[in-house]
Tab-separated table of C-alpha atoms in Angstrom:
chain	number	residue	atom	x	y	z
A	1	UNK	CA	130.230	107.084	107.345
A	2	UNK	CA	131.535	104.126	106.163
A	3	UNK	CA	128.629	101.461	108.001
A	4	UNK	CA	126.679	103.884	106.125
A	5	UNK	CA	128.123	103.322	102.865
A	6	UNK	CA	128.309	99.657	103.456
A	7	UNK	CA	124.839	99.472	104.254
A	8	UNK	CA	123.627	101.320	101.251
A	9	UNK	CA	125.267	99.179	98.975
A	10	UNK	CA	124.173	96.060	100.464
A	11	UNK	CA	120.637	97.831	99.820
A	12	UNK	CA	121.368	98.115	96.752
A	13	UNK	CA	122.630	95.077	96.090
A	14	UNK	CA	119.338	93.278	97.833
A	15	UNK	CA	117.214	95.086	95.362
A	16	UNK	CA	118.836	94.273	91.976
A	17	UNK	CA	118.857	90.815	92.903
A	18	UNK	CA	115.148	90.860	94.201
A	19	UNK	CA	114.451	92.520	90.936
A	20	UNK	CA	116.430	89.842	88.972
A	21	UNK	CA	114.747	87.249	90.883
A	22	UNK	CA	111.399	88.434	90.400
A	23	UNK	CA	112.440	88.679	86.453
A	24	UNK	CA	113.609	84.976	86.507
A	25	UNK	CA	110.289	83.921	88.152
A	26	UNK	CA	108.246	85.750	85.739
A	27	UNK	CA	109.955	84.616	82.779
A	28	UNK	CA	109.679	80.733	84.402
A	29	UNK	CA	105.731	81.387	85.439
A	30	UNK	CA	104.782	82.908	81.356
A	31	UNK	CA	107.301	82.181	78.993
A	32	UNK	CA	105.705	78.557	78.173
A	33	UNK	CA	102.152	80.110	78.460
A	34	UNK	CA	103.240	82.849	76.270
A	35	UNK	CA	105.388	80.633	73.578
A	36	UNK	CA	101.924	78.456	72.748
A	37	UNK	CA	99.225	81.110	72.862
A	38	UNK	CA	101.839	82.737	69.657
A	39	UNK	CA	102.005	79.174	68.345
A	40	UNK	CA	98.273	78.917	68.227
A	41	UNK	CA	97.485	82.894	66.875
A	42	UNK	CA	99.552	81.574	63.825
A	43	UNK	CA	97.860	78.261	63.348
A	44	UNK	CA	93.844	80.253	63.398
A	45	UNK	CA	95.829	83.135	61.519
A	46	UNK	CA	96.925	80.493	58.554
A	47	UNK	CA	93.400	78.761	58.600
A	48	UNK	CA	91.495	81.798	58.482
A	49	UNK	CA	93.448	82.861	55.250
A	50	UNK	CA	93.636	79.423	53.575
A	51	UNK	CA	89.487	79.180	54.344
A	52	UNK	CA	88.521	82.475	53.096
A	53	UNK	CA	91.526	82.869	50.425
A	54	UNK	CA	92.384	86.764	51.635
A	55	UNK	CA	95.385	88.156	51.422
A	56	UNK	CA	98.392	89.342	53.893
A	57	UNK	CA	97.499	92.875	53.162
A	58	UNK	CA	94.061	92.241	53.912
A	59	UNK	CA	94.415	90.674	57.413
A	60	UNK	CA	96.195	93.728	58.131
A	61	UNK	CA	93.451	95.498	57.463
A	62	UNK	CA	90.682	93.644	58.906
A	63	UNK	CA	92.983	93.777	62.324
A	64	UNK	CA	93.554	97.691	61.999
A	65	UNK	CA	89.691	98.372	61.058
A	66	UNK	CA	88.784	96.149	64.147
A	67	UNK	CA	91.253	97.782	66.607
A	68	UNK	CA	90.401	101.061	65.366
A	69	UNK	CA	86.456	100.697	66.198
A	70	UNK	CA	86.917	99.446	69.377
A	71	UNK	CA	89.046	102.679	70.197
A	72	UNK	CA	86.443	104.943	68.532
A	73	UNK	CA	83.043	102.866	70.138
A	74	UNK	CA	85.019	103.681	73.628
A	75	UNK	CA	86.521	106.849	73.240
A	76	UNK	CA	82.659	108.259	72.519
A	77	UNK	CA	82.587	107.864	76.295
A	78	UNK	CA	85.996	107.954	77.694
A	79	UNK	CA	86.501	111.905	76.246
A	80	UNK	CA	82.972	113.119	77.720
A	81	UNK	CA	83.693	115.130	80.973
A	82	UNK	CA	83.084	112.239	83.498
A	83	UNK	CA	85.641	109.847	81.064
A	84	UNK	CA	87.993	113.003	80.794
A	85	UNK	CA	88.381	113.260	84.659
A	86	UNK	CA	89.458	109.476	84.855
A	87	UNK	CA	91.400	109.887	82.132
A	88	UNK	CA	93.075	112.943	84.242
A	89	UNK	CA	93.162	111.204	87.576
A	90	UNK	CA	95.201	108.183	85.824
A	91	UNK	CA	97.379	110.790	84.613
A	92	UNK	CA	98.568	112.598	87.272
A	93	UNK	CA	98.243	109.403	89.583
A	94	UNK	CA	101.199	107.300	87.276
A	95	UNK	CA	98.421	104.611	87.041
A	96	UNK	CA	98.636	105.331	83.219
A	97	UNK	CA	96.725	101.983	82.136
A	98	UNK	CA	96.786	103.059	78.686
A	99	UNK	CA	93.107	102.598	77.527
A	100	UNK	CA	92.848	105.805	76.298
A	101	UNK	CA	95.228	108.214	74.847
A	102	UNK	CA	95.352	111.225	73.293
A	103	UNK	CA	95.726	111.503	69.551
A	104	UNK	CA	96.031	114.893	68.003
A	105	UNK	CA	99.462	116.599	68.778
A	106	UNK	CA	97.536	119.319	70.837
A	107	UNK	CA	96.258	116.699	73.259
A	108	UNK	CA	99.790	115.129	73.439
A	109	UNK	CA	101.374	118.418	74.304
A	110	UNK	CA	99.388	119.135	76.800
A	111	UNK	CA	99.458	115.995	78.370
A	112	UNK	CA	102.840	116.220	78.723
A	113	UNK	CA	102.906	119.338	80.944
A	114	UNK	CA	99.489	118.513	82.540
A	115	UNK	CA	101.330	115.427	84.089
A	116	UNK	CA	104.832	117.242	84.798
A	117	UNK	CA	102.898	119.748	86.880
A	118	UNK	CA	100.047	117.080	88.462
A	119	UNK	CA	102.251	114.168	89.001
A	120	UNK	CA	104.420	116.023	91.790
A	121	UNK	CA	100.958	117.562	93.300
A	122	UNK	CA	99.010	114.364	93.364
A	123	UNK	CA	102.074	112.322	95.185
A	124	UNK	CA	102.770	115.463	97.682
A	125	UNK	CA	99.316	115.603	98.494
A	126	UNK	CA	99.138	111.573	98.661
A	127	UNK	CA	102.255	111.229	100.866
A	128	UNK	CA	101.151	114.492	103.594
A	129	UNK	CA	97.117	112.676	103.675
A	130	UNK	CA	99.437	109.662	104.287
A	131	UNK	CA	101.644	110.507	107.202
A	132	UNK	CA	98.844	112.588	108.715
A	133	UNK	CA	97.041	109.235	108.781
A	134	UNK	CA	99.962	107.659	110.463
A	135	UNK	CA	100.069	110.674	112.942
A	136	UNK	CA	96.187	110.086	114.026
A	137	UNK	CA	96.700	106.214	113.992
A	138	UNK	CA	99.683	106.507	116.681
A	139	UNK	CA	97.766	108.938	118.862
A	140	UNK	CA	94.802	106.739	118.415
A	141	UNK	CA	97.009	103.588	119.916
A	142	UNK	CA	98.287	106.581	122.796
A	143	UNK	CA	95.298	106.883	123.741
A	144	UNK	CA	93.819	103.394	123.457
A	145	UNK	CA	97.455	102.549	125.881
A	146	UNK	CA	96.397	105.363	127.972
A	147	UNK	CA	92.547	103.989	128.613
A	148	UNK	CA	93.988	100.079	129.664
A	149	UNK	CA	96.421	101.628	132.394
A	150	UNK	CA	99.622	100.468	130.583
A	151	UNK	CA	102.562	102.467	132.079
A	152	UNK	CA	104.611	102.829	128.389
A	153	UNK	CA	101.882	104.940	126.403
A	154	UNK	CA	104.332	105.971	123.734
A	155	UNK	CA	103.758	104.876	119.920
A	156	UNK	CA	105.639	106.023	117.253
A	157	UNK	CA	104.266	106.559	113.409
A	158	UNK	CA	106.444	103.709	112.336
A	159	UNK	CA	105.598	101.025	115.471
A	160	UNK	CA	104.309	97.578	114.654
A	161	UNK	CA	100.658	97.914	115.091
A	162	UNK	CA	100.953	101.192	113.347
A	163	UNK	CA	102.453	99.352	110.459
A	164	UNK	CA	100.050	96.372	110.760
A	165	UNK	CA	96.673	98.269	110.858
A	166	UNK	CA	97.906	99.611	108.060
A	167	UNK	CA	98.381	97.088	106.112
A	168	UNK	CA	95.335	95.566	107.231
A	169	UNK	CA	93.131	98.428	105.943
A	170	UNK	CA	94.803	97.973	102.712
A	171	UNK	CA	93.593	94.903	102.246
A	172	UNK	CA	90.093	95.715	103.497
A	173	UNK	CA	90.180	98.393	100.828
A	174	UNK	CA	91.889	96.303	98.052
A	175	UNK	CA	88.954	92.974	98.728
A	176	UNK	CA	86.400	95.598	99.442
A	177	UNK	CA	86.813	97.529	95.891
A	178	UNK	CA	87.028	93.776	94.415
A	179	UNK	CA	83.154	93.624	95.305
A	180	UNK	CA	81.956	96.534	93.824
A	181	UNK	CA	84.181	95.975	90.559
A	182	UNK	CA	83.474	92.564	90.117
A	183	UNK	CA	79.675	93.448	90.200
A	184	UNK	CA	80.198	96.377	87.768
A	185	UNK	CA	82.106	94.954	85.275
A	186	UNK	CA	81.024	91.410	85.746
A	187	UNK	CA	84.765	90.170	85.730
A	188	UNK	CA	85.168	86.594	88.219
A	189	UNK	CA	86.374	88.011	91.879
A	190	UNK	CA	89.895	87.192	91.251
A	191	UNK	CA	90.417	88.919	88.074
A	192	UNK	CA	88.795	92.261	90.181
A	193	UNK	CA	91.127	91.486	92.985
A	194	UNK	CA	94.061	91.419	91.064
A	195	UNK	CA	92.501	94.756	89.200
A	196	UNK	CA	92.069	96.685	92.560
A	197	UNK	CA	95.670	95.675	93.423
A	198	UNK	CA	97.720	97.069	90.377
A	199	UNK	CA	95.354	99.945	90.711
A	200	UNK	CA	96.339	101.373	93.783
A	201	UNK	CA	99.745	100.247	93.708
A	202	UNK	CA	100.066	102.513	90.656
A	203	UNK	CA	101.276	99.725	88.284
A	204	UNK	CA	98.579	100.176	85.991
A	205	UNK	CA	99.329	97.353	83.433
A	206	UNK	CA	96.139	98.199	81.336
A	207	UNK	CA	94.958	94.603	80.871
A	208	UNK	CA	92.251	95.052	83.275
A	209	UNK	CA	90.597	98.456	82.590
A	210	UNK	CA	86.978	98.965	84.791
A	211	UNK	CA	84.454	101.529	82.501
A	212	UNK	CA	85.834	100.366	78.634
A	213	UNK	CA	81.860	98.989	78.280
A	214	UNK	CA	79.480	101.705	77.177
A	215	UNK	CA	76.394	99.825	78.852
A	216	UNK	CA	78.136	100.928	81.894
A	217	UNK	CA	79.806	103.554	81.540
A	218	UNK	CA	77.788	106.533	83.531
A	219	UNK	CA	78.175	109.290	86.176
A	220	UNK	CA	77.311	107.273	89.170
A	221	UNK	CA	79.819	104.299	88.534
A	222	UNK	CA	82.500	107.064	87.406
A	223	UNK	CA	82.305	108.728	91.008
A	224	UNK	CA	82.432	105.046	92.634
A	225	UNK	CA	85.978	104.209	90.304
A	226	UNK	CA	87.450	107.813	91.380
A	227	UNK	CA	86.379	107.258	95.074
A	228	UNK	CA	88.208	103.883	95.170
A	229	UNK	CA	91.626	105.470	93.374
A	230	UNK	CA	91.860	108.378	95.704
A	231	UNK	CA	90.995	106.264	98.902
A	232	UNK	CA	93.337	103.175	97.852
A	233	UNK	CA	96.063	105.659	97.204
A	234	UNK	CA	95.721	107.066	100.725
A	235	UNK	CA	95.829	103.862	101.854
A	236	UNK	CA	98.522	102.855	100.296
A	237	UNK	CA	100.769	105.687	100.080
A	238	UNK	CA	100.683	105.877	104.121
A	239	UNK	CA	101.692	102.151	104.517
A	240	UNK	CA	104.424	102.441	102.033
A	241	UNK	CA	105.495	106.111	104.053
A	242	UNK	CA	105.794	103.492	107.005
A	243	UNK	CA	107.705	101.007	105.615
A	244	UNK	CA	110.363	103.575	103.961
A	245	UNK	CA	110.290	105.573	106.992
A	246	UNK	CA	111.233	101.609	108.969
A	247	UNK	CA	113.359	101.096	106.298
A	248	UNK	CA	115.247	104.496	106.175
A	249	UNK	CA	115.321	104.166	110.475
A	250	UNK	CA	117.015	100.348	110.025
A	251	UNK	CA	119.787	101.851	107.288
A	252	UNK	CA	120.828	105.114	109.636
A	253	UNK	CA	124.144	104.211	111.621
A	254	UNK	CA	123.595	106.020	114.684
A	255	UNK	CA	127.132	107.863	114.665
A	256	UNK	CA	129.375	108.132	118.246
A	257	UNK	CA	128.186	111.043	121.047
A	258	UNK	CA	130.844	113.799	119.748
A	259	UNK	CA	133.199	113.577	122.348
A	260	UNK	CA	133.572	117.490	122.786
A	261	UNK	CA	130.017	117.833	124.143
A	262	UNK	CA	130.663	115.390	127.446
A	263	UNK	CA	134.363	115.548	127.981
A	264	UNK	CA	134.561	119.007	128.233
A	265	UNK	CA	135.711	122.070	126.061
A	266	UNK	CA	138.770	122.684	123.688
A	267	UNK	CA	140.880	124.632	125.574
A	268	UNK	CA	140.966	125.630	129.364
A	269	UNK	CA	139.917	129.200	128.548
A	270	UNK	CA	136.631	128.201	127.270
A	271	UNK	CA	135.805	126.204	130.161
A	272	UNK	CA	134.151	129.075	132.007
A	273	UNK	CA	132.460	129.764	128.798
A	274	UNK	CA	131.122	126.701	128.191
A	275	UNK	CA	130.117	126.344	131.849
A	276	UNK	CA	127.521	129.168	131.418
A	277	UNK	CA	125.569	127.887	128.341
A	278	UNK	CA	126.052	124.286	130.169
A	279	UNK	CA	126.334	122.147	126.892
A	280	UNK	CA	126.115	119.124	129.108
A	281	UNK	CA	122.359	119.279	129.119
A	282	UNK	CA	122.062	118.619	125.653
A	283	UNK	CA	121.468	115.045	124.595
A	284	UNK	CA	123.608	113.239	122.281
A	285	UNK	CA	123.449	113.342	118.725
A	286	UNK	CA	122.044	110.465	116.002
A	287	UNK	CA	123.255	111.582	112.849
A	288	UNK	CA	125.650	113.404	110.855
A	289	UNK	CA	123.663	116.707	109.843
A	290	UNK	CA	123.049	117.328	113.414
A	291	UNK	CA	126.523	116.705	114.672
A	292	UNK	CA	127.976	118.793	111.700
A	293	UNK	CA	125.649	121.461	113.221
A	294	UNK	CA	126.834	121.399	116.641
A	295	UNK	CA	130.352	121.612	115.874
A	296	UNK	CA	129.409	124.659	113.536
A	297	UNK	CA	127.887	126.318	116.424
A	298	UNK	CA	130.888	125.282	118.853
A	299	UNK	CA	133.158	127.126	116.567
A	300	UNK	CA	130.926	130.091	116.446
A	301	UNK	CA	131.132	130.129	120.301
A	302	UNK	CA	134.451	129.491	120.572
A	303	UNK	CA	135.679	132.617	118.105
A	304	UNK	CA	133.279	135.116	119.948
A	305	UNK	CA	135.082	134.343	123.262
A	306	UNK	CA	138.336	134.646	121.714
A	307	UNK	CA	137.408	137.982	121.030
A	308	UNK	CA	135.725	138.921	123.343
A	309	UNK	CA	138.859	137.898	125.304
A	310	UNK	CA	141.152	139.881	123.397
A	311	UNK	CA	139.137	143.173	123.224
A	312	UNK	CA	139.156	142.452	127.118
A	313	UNK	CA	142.914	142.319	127.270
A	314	UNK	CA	143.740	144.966	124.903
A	315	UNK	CA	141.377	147.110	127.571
């Protein structure tokens, strides 16, 4: 119990500092980017007044009309039935770029329980396709063993090449999607790339949204976007099953054999008891619920003889 504690909060302990790590990368990698891209906004904002003599009030204005038309121009097509349905599968997929939204209070609401009631559906569903994936992929390997003549045919769902053909058709599926979006929405390879990736990872950032252009914005490439989600999220959702499950398997302590199951019973008048059911037989066990089980069942065991030992005597 306590390797198990220890272990758990070195765990956590390695993931606040990879997190503030990753911040302080971030900040070093944008901040400088960021800090002249707001210097320059103000220098075309100023020149833009000064040239055309409008007001505060009116830039405001302008900026709101102009935001406000974009939204309108692409929410004609984002809230037909095809739109709606991408709309839904970001939803209940936590993608949630953020493109679209809905406005009236009605819509809000029942987004809200739309996505309390879809979001634990869509990642049950995602994680069961996911380890049944794993499943077929280490009885495909058993099998491929099996057909060279190697004498240890066993694979588990978490083994290496499990986990590496994995990840490999991840990153078929992640370059492959970059292809078709990068045709579609004309973006440079890279910028679909990176697009594919925070897609099926579920980040969903929202600076890359595919189908905000009405020109193409139809049925076909709708079913092409929602084919990619659901298959990347497969994809992904069994490769991170297999790294959790490696990671879960390389945090377990395995805990001591109990010593009552191989060095005999309690007490001498259990012995012939015990003898019977032959508890040596069983193999030893890995983990606390299990050994917290067998003791619970000893004890059960070990009562009933006593009485039945008793009523024997009292006969």
């Amino acid at each position: 119990m306590k390797t198990q504690n220890l272990r758990t909060i070195l765990l956590t302990i390695c993931s606040l500092s990879y997190l503030l790590v990753g911040a302080a990368i971030f900040s070093a990698l944008e901040f400088d980017y960021d800090q002249e891209m707001q210097k320059s906004m103000k220098k075309i904002h100023k020149t833009l007044v000064k040239k055309y003599n409008i007001s505060e009030e009116d830039v405001k204005m302008w900026l709101k009309y102009l935001d406000n038309k974009a939204n309108i121009d692409a929410d004609l097509y984002q809230w037909s039935f095809a739109g709606s349905v991408y709309f839904a599968t970001t939803v209940i997929t936590t993608i949630g770029y953020g493109h679209t939204v809905p406005k009236t209070d009605r819509g809000k609401i029942f987004c809200m329980i739309y996505a309390a009631v879809g979001i634990p559906l869509a990642l049950t569903m995602f994680q069961a396709i996911g380890e049944r994936l794993n499943t077929f992929l280490a009885h495909m390997f058993r099998r491929m063993k099996k057909k060279f003549g190697m004498k240890n045919t066993e694979v588990s769902n978490t083994a290496n090449m499990v986990v590496l053909f994995g990840l490999f058709c991840m990153v078929v599926t992640v370059c492959s999607g970059a292809f078709i979006f990068s045709h579609y929405e004309k973006w440079t390879y890279f910028q679909s790339l990176y697009y594919c990736f925070i897609t099926v990872t579920t980040i969903g950032f929202g600076d890359y949204v595919a189908l905000q252009d009405s020109q193409r914005f139809n049925d076909t490439y709708v079913g092409i976007s929602l084919l990619f989600i659901f298959f990347g999220l497969t994809i992904v959702g069994s490769v991170m099953n297999q790294l959790a499950l490696r990671l879960l398997t390389a945090s377990q302590t395995k805990e001591p054999t109990e010593q009552l199951i191989h060095e005999g019973p309690r007490c001498d008048k259990c012995a012939s008891f015990r003898s019977i059911h032959n508890f040596e037989q069983f193999e030893p066990y890995l983990d606390n619920s299990s050994t917290l089980l067998k003791n619970f069942e000893e004890e059960i065991s070990f009562t009933t003889y006593k009485g039945l030992h008793r009523k024997r005597a009292s006969i």
